[in-house]
Amino acid sequence: MCVNQSKAVIEALVGYETGFNRTAEDRHAGRDRSWLKKRYRTLLTAQPLLELALGAYLTSAIWFALDKGVYFSLPFSSSFQWGFFYVGLVSLLQGPIGALMRLDSPARGRRRPGAGVA
């Protein structure tokens, strides 16, 4: 989300106009995994990969802080780290990787018509 908002601010500062795309809200609780089957039409962008890269960068910053004994920054760094990893992974699961999973899923769990009927 941070990457997306930063992109919007930079576009506004340079005067580049883009359309506003509203995203659907997800309400997933417990073991309900129906959100994986949602089909959002998104372009294949580098944004989820950039978010995962920022999460990995913050992982190295956390290791550096632990090594140098700078413990005060750990709660903030770890919350940003988990945020970037969460948004990046969910974006991939609902985007290109989710599309691959959906292509494979119709074959699983479905019975063929007439199968098992004697």
mmCIF file of C-alpha atoms in Angstrom:
data_model
loop_
_atom_site.group_PDB
_atom_site.id
_atom_site.type_symbol
_atom_site.label_atom_id
_atom_site.label_comp_id
_atom_site.label_asym_id
_atom_site.label_seq_id
_atom_site.Cartn_x
_atom_site.Cartn_y
_atom_site.Cartn_z
ATOM 1 C CA MET A 1 0.000 0.000 0.000
ATOM 2 C CA CYS A 2 2.888 2.323 0.733
ATOM 3 C CA VAL A 3 4.311 1.750 -2.745
ATOM 4 C CA ASN A 4 0.923 2.394 -4.340
ATOM 5 C CA GLN A 5 0.355 5.603 -2.369
ATOM 6 C CA SER A 6 3.879 6.852 -3.086
ATOM 7 C CA LYS A 7 3.296 6.271 -6.779
ATOM 8 C CA ALA A 8 0.048 8.270 -6.581
ATOM 9 C CA VAL A 9 1.766 11.189 -4.833
ATOM 10 C CA ILE A 10 4.596 11.293 -7.381
ATOM 11 C CA GLU A 11 2.089 11.169 -10.254
ATOM 12 C CA ALA A 12 0.167 14.066 -8.693
ATOM 13 C CA LEU A 13 3.329 16.135 -8.197
ATOM 14 C CA VAL A 14 4.397 15.774 -11.824
ATOM 15 C CA GLY A 15 0.846 16.326 -13.117
ATOM 16 C CA TYR A 16 0.314 12.835 -14.524
ATOM 17 C CA GLU A 17 -3.387 11.932 -14.329
ATOM 18 C CA THR A 18 -4.506 8.349 -13.928
ATOM 19 C CA GLY A 19 -7.904 6.849 -13.231
ATOM 20 C CA PHE A 20 -8.950 5.864 -9.749
ATOM 21 C CA ASN A 21 -9.499 2.125 -9.421
ATOM 22 C CA ARG A 22 -11.411 1.156 -6.333
ATOM 23 C CA THR A 23 -10.384 -2.162 -4.831
ATOM 24 C CA ALA A 24 -12.834 -4.566 -3.292
ATOM 25 C CA GLU A 25 -12.775 -5.082 0.438
ATOM 26 C CA ASP A 26 -11.773 -8.433 1.808
ATOM 27 C CA ARG A 27 -13.285 -9.776 4.958
ATOM 28 C CA HIS A 28 -11.505 -12.975 5.786
ATOM 29 C CA ALA A 29 -11.493 -14.403 9.246
ATOM 30 C CA GLY A 30 -10.454 -17.710 10.688
ATOM 31 C CA ARG A 31 -9.790 -20.485 8.225
ATOM 32 C CA ASP A 32 -12.000 -19.036 5.496
ATOM 33 C CA ARG A 33 -9.792 -19.038 2.400
ATOM 34 C CA SER A 34 -12.406 -17.914 -0.107
ATOM 35 C CA TRP A 35 -10.427 -14.713 -0.696
ATOM 36 C CA LEU A 36 -7.884 -16.775 -2.650
ATOM 37 C CA LYS A 37 -10.532 -17.525 -5.272
ATOM 38 C CA LYS A 38 -11.445 -13.888 -5.924
ATOM 39 C CA ARG A 39 -10.597 -12.758 -9.402
ATOM 40 C CA TYR A 40 -9.317 -9.248 -9.661
ATOM 41 C CA ARG A 41 -8.215 -8.097 -13.050
ATOM 42 C CA THR A 42 -4.862 -6.501 -12.464
ATOM 43 C CA LEU A 43 -2.012 -5.734 -14.747
ATOM 44 C CA LEU A 44 1.178 -7.633 -14.210
ATOM 45 C CA THR A 45 3.259 -5.007 -12.447
ATOM 46 C CA ALA A 46 6.412 -4.991 -10.425
ATOM 47 C CA GLN A 47 4.628 -3.490 -7.412
ATOM 48 C CA PRO A 48 4.229 -6.765 -5.436
ATOM 49 C CA LEU A 49 7.857 -7.622 -6.123
ATOM 50 C CA LEU A 50 8.936 -4.169 -4.964
ATOM 51 C CA GLU A 51 6.924 -4.610 -1.768
ATOM 52 C CA LEU A 52 8.556 -7.988 -1.141
ATOM 53 C CA ALA A 53 11.959 -6.429 -1.811
ATOM 54 C CA LEU A 54 11.228 -3.688 0.745
ATOM 55 C CA GLY A 55 10.209 -6.401 3.224
ATOM 56 C CA ALA A 56 13.510 -8.176 2.599
ATOM 57 C CA TYR A 57 15.391 -4.884 3.011
ATOM 58 C CA LEU A 58 13.677 -4.312 6.347
ATOM 59 C CA THR A 59 14.620 -7.853 7.359
ATOM 60 C CA SER A 60 18.265 -6.927 6.849
ATOM 61 C CA ALA A 61 17.690 -3.670 8.773
ATOM 62 C CA ILE A 62 16.252 -5.689 11.668
ATOM 63 C CA TRP A 63 19.298 -7.970 11.688
ATOM 64 C CA PHE A 64 21.545 -4.899 11.623
ATOM 65 C CA ALA A 65 19.652 -3.328 14.546
ATOM 66 C CA LEU A 66 19.919 -6.570 16.531
ATOM 67 C CA ASP A 67 23.640 -6.769 15.799
ATOM 68 C CA LYS A 68 24.284 -3.173 16.864
ATOM 69 C CA GLY A 69 21.969 -3.282 19.885
ATOM 70 C CA VAL A 70 19.535 -0.668 18.613
ATOM 71 C CA TYR A 71 16.449 -2.306 20.071
ATOM 72 C CA PHE A 72 14.225 0.765 20.125
ATOM 73 C CA SER A 73 13.708 0.619 16.343
ATOM 74 C CA LEU A 74 12.685 -3.057 16.271
ATOM 75 C CA PRO A 75 8.913 -2.657 16.852
ATOM 76 C CA PHE A 76 8.667 -0.095 14.062
ATOM 77 C CA SER A 77 10.908 -1.941 11.624
ATOM 78 C CA SER A 78 9.165 -5.257 12.202
ATOM 79 C CA SER A 79 5.683 -3.778 11.740
ATOM 80 C CA PHE A 80 6.732 -2.237 8.416
ATOM 81 C CA GLN A 81 8.449 -5.488 7.436
ATOM 82 C CA TRP A 82 5.326 -7.565 8.053
ATOM 83 C CA GLY A 83 3.177 -4.975 6.302
ATOM 84 C CA PHE A 84 5.286 -5.062 3.154
ATOM 85 C CA PHE A 85 5.424 -8.865 3.157
ATOM 86 C CA TYR A 86 1.660 -9.155 3.739
ATOM 87 C CA VAL A 87 0.666 -6.719 1.000
ATOM 88 C CA GLY A 88 3.200 -8.170 -1.440
ATOM 89 C CA LEU A 89 2.143 -11.776 -0.864
ATOM 90 C CA VAL A 90 -1.589 -11.033 -0.988
ATOM 91 C CA SER A 91 -1.053 -9.029 -4.187
ATOM 92 C CA LEU A 92 0.741 -11.988 -5.740
ATOM 93 C CA LEU A 93 -1.885 -14.472 -4.519
ATOM 94 C CA GLN A 94 -4.717 -12.424 -5.966
ATOM 95 C CA GLY A 95 -2.754 -11.542 -9.080
ATOM 96 C CA PRO A 96 -0.516 -13.704 -11.255
ATOM 97 C CA ILE A 97 0.150 -16.561 -8.832
ATOM 98 C CA GLY A 98 -3.523 -16.721 -7.865
ATOM 99 C CA ALA A 99 -4.431 -16.982 -11.536
ATOM 100 C CA LEU A 100 -2.129 -19.983 -11.875
ATOM 101 C CA MET A 101 -3.686 -21.561 -8.780
ATOM 102 C CA ARG A 102 -7.179 -20.992 -10.180
ATOM 103 C CA LEU A 103 -6.205 -22.637 -13.460
ATOM 104 C CA ASP A 104 -5.190 -25.744 -11.547
ATOM 105 C CA SER A 105 -8.065 -25.779 -9.053
ATOM 106 C CA PRO A 106 -11.057 -26.778 -11.270
ATOM 107 C CA ALA A 107 -9.530 -30.215 -11.757
ATOM 108 C CA ARG A 108 -9.258 -30.724 -8.009
ATOM 109 C CA GLY A 109 -12.220 -31.685 -5.917
ATOM 110 C CA ARG A 110 -14.698 -31.852 -8.788
ATOM 111 C CA ARG A 111 -16.300 -35.058 -9.794
ATOM 112 C CA ARG A 112 -16.827 -35.863 -13.390
ATOM 113 C CA PRO A 113 -20.454 -36.240 -14.433
ATOM 114 C CA GLY A 114 -21.456 -39.842 -13.994
ATOM 115 C CA ALA A 115 -18.358 -40.775 -12.030
ATOM 116 C CA GLY A 116 -19.084 -43.265 -9.312
ATOM 117 C CA VAL A 117 -22.520 -44.106 -10.669
ATOM 118 C CA ALA A 118 -23.018 -47.780 -11.343
#
